[in-house]
Coordinates of N, CA and C and ligand atoms in Angstrom, one line a residue:
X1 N 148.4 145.5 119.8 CA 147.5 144.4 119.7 C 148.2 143.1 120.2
X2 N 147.4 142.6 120.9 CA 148.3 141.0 122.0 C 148.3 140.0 120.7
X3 N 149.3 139.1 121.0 CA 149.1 138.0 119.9 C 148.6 136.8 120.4
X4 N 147.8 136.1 119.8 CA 146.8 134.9 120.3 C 147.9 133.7 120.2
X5 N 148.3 133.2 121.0 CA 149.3 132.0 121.6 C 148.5 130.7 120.8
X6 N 149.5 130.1 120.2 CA 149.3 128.8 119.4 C 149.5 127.7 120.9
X7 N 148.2 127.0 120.5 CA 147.8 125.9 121.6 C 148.1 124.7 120.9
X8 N 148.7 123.8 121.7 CA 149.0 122.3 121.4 C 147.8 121.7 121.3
X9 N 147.5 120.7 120.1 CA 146.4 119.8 119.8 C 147.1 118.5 119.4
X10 N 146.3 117.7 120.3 CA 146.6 116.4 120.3 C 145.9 115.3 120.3
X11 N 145.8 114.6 118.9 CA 144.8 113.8 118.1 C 145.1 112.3 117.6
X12 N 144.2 111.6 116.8 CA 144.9 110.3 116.1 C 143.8 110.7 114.8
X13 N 145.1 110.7 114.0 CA 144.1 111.3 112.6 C 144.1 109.6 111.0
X14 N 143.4 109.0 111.2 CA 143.5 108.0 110.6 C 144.5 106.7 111.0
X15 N 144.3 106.6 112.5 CA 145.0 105.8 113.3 C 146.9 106.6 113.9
X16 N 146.8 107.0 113.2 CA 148.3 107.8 113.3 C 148.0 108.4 114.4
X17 N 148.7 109.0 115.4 CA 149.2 109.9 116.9 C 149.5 111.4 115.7
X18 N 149.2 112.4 116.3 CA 149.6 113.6 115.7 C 149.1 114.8 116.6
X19 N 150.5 115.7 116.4 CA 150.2 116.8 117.6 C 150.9 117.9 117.0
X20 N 150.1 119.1 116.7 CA 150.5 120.6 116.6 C 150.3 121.5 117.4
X21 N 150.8 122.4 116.8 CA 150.7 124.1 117.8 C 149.3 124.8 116.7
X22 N 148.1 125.2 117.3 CA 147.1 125.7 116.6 C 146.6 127.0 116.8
X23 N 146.4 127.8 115.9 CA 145.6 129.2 116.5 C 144.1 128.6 117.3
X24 N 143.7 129.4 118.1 CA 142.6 128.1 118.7 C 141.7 128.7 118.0
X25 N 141.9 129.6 117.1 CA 140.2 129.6 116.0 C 140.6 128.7 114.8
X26 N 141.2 127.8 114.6 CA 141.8 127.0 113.6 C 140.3 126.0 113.4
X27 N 139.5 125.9 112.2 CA 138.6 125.2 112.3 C 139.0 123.6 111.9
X28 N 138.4 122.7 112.3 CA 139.3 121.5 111.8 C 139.2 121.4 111.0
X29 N 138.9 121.7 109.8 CA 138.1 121.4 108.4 C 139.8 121.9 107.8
X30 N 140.3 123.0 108.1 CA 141.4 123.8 108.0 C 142.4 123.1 108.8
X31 N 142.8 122.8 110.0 CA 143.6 121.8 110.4 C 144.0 120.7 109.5
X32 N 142.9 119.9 109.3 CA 142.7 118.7 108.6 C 143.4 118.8 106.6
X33 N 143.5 119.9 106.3 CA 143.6 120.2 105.0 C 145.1 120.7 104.8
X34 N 145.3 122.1 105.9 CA 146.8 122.7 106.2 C 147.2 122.2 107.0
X35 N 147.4 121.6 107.8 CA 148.3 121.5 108.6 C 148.9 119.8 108.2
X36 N 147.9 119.1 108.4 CA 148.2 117.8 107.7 C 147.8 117.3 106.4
X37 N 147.5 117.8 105.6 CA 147.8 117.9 103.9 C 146.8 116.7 103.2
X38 N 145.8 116.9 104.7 CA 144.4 115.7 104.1 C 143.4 116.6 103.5
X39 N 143.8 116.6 102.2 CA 143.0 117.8 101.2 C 141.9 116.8 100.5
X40 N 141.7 115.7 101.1 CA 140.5 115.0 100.8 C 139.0 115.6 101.4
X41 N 139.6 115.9 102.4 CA 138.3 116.7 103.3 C 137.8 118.3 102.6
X42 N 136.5 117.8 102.2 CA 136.8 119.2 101.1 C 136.1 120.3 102.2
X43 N 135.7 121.5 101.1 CA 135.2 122.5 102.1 C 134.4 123.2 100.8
X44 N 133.6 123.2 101.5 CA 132.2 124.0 100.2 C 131.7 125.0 101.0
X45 N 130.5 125.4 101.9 CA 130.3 126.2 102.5 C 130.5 126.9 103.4
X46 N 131.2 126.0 104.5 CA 132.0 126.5 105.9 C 131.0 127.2 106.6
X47 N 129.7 126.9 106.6 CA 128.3 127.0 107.4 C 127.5 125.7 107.9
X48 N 128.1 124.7 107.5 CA 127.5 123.5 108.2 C 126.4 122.8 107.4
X49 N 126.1 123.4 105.7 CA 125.1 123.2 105.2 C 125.4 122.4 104.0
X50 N 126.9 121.4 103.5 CA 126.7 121.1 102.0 C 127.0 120.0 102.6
X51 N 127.7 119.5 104.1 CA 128.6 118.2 104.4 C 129.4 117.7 103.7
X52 N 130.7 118.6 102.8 CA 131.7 118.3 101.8 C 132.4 118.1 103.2
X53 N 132.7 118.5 103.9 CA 133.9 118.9 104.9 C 133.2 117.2 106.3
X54 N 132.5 116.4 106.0 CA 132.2 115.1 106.8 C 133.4 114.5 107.1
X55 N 133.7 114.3 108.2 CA 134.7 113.2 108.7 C 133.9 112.3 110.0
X56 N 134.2 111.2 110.2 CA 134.3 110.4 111.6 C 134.9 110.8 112.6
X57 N 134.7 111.3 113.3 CA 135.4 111.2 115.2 C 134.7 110.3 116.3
X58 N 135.4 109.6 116.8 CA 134.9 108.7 117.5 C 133.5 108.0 117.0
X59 N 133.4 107.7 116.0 CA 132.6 106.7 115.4 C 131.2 107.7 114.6
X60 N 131.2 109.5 114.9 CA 129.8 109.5 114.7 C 130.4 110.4 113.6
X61 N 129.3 111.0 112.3 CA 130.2 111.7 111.7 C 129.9 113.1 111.9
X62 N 130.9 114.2 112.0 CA 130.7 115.4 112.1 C 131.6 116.2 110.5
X63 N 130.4 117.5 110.7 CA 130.9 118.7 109.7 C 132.3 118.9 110.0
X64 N 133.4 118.9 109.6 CA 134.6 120.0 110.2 C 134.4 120.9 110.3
X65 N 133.7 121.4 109.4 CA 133.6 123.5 109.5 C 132.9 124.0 110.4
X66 N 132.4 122.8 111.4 CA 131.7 123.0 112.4 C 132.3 123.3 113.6
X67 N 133.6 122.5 113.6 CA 134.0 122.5 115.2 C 135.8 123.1 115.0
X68 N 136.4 123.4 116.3 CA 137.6 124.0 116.2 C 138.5 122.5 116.5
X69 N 139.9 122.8 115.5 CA 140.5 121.3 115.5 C 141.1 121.1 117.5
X70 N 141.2 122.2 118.4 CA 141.1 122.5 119.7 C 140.0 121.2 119.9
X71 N 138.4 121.5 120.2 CA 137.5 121.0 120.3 C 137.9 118.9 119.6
X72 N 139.1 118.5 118.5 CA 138.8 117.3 118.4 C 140.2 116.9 119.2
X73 N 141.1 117.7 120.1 CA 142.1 116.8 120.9 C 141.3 115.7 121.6
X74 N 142.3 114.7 121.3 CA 141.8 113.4 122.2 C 141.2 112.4 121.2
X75 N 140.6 113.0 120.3 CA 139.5 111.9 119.7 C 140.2 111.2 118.8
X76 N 139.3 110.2 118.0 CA 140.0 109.6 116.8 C 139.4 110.0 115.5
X77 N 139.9 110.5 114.5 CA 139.1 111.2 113.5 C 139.9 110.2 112.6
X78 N 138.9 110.0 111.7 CA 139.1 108.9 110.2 C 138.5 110.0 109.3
X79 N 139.6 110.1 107.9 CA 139.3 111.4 106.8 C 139.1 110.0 105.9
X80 N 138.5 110.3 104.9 CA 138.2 109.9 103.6 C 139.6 108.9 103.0
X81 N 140.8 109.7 103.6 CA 142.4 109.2 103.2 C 142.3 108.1 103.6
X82 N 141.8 107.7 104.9 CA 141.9 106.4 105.8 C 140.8 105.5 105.3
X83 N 140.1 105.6 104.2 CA 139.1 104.6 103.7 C 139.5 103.6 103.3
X84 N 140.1 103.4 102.7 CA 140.3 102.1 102.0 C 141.0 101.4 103.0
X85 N 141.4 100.1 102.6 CA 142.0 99.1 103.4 C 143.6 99.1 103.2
X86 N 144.6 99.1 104.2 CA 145.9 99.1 104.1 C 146.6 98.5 103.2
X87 N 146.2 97.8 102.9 CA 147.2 97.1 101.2 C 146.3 98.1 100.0
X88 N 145.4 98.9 100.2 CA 144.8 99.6 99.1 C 143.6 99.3 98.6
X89 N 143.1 98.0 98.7 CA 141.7 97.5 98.5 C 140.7 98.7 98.9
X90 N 140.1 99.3 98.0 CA 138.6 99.5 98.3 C 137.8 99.6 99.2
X91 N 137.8 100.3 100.3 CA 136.4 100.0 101.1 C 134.9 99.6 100.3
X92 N 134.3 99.4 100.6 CA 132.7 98.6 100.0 C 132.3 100.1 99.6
X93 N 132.5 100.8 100.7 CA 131.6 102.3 100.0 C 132.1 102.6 98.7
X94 N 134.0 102.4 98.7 CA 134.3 103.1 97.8 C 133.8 102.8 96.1
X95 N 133.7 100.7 96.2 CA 133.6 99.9 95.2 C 132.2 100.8 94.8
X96 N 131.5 100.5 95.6 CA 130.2 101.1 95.8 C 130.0 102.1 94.7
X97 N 130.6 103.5 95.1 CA 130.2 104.1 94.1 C 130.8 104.3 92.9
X98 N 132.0 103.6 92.7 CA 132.5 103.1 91.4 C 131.3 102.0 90.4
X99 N 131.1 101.3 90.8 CA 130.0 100.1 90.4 C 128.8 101.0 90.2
X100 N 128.5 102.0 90.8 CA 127.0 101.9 90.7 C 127.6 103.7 90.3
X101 N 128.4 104.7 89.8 CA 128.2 105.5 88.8 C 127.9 106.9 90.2
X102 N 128.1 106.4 91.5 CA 127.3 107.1 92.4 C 128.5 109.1 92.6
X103 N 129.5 109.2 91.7 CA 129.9 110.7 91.6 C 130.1 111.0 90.1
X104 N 130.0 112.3 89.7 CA 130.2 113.0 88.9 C 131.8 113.6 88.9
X105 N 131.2 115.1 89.3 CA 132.3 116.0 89.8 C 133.7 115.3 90.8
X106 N 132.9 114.5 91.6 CA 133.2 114.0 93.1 C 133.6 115.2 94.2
X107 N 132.9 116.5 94.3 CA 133.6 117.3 95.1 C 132.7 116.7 96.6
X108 N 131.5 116.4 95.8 CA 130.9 115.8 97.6 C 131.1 114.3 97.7
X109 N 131.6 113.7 96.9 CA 131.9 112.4 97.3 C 132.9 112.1 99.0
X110 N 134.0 112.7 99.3 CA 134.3 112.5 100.3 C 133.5 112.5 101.8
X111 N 133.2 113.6 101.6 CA 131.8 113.8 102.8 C 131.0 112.6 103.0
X112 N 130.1 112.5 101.8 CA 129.2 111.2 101.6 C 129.9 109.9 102.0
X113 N 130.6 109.6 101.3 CA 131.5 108.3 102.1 C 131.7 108.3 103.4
X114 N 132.1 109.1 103.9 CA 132.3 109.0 105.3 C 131.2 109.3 106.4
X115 N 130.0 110.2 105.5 CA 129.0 110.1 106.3 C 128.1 108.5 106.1
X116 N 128.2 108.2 104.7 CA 128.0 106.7 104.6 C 128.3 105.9 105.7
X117 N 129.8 105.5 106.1 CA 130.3 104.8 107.0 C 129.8 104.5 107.6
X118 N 129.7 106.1 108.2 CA 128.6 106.0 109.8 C 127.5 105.4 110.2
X119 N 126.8 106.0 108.8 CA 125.4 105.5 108.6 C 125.6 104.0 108.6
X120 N 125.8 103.3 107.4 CA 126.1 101.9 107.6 C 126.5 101.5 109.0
X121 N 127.5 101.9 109.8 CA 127.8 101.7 111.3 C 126.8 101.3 112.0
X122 N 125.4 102.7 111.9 CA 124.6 102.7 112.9 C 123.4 101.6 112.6
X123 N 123.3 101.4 111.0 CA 122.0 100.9 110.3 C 123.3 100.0 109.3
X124 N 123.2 98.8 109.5 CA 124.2 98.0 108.4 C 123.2 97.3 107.2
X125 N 121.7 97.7 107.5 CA 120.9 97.2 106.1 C 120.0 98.2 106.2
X126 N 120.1 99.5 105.7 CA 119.0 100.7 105.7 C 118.2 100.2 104.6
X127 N 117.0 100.8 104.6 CA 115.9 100.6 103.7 C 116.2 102.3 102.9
X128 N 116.2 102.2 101.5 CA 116.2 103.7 100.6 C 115.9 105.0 101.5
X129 N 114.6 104.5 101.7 CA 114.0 105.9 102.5 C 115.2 106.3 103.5
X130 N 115.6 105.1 104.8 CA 116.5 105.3 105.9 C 117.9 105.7 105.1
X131 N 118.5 105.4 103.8 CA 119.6 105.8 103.4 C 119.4 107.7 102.8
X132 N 118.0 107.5 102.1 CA 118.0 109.1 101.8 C 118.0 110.0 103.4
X133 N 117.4 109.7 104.4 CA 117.4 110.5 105.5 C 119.0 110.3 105.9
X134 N 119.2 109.7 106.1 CA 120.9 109.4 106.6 C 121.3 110.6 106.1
X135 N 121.5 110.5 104.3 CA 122.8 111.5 103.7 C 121.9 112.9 103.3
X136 N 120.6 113.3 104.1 CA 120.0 114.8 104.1 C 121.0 115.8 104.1
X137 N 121.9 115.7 105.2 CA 122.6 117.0 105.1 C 124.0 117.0 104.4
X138 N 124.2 115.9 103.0 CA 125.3 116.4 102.3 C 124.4 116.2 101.1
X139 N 124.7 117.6 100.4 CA 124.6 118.2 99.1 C 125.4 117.8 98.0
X140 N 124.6 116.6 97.0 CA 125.3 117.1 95.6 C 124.9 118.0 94.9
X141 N 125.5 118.7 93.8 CA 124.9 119.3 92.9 C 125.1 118.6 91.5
X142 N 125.1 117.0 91.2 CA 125.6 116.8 89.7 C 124.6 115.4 89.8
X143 N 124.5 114.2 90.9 CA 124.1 113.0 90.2 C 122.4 113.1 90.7
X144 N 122.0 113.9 91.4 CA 120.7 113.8 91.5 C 120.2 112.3 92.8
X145 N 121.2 112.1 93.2 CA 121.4 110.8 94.4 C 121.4 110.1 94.2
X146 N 120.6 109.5 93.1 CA 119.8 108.0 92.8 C 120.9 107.0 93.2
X147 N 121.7 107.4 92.2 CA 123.4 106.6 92.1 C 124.1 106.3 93.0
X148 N 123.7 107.4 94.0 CA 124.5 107.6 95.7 C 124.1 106.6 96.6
X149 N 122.5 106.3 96.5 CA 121.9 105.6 96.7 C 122.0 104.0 96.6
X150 N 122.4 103.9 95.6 CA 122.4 102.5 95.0 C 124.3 102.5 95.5
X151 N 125.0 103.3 95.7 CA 126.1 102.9 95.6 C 126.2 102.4 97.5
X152 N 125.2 102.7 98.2 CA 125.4 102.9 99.7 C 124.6 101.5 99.6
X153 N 123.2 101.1 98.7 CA 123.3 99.7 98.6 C 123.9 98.7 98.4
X154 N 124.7 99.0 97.7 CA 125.7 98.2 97.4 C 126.5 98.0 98.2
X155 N 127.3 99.1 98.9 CA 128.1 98.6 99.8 C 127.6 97.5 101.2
X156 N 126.6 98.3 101.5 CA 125.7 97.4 102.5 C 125.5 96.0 102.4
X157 N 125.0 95.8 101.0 CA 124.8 94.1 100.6 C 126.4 93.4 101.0
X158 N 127.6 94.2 100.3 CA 128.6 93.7 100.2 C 129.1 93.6 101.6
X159 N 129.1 94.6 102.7 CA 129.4 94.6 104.0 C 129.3 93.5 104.8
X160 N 127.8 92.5 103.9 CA 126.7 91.6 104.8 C 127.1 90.4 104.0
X161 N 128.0 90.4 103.2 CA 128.9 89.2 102.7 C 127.2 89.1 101.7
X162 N 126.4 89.8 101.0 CA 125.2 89.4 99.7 C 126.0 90.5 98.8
X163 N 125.2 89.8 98.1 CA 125.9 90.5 96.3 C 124.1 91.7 96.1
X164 N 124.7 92.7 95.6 CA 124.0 93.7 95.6 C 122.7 93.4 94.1
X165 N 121.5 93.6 94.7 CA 120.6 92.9 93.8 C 119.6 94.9 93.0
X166 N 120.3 95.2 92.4 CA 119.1 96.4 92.3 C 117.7 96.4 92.3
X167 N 117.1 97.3 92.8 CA 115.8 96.8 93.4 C 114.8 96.8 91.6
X168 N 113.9 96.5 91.1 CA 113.5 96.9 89.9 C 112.6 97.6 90.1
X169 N 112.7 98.6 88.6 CA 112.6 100.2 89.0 C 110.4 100.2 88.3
Ligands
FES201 FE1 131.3 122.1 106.1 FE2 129.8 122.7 103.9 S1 132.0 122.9 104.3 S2 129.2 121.7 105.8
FES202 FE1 129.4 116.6 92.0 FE2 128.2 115.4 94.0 S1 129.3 114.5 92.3 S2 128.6 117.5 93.8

């Protein structure tokens, strides 16, 4: 049996330059976890269906367990690790769901944050409905969203320099 030749991949993984030798069925979800020890990026299903494994590449957010870490040479990927601000401050998402109660377990909190980002990126003042469509394809199983919700409000208000007003229920 031939042996499958480890391919050079060459990335910027939370601004950092970084380059390995990869099996080319290496998924990035698994790159991202072994190879560079960003065990923030979680992995729940590895079918594309819970969005535990969400990261940023080049601004949009993708599944890892979707794509081969091969497929992200070149790009810029931001993990969960790269959220906060360089002295350590909090991103807004993060305050966000601290303030507003928005994880339990936290096994899908990473995902959600970073598919938040995006979302906030693309929409910086979503209306509820536009935040529940946003985070459709990451799965909690513990807060029931509401909290997820309010925490993605929150950040949003805060992003927009407004103090987060909950809406009354
Ligand atoms: Fe990637 Fe579930 S682990 S979507
Ligand atoms: Fe437990 Fe979301 S907080 S799965």
């Amino acid at each position: 049996m031939s042996e499958i030749e480890n391919v050079a991949v060459s990335l910027t993984v939370n601004g950092k330059k970084v380059q390995r030798f990869v099996e080319p069925r290496t998924l990035l979800v698994h790159f991202l976890r072994e190879e560079l020890n960003l065990t923030g990026t979680h992995i729940g299903c590895e079918t594309s269906h819970c969005g535990a494994c969400t990261v940023e590449i080049d601004g949009q957010s993708v599944k890892s367990c979707t794509m081969f870490a091969l497929q992200a040479g070149g790009t810029a990927v931001n993990t969960v690790e790269g959220l906060a601000h360089p002295d350590g401050t909090l991103h807004a998402l993060q305050e966000g769901f601290r303030q507003c109660h928005g994880l339990q377990c936290g096994f899908c909190t990473p995902g959600m944050l970073m598919r938040a980002k995006v979302l906030l990126s693309e929409n910086p003042d979503p209306t509820e409905e536009e935040i529940r469509a946003g985070i459709a394809g990451n799965l909690c199983r513990c807060t029931g969203y509401q909290n997820i919700v309010k925490a993605i409000q929150y950040a949003a208000a805060k992003l927009a320099g407004r103090t987060f007003q909950e809406a009354a229920e």
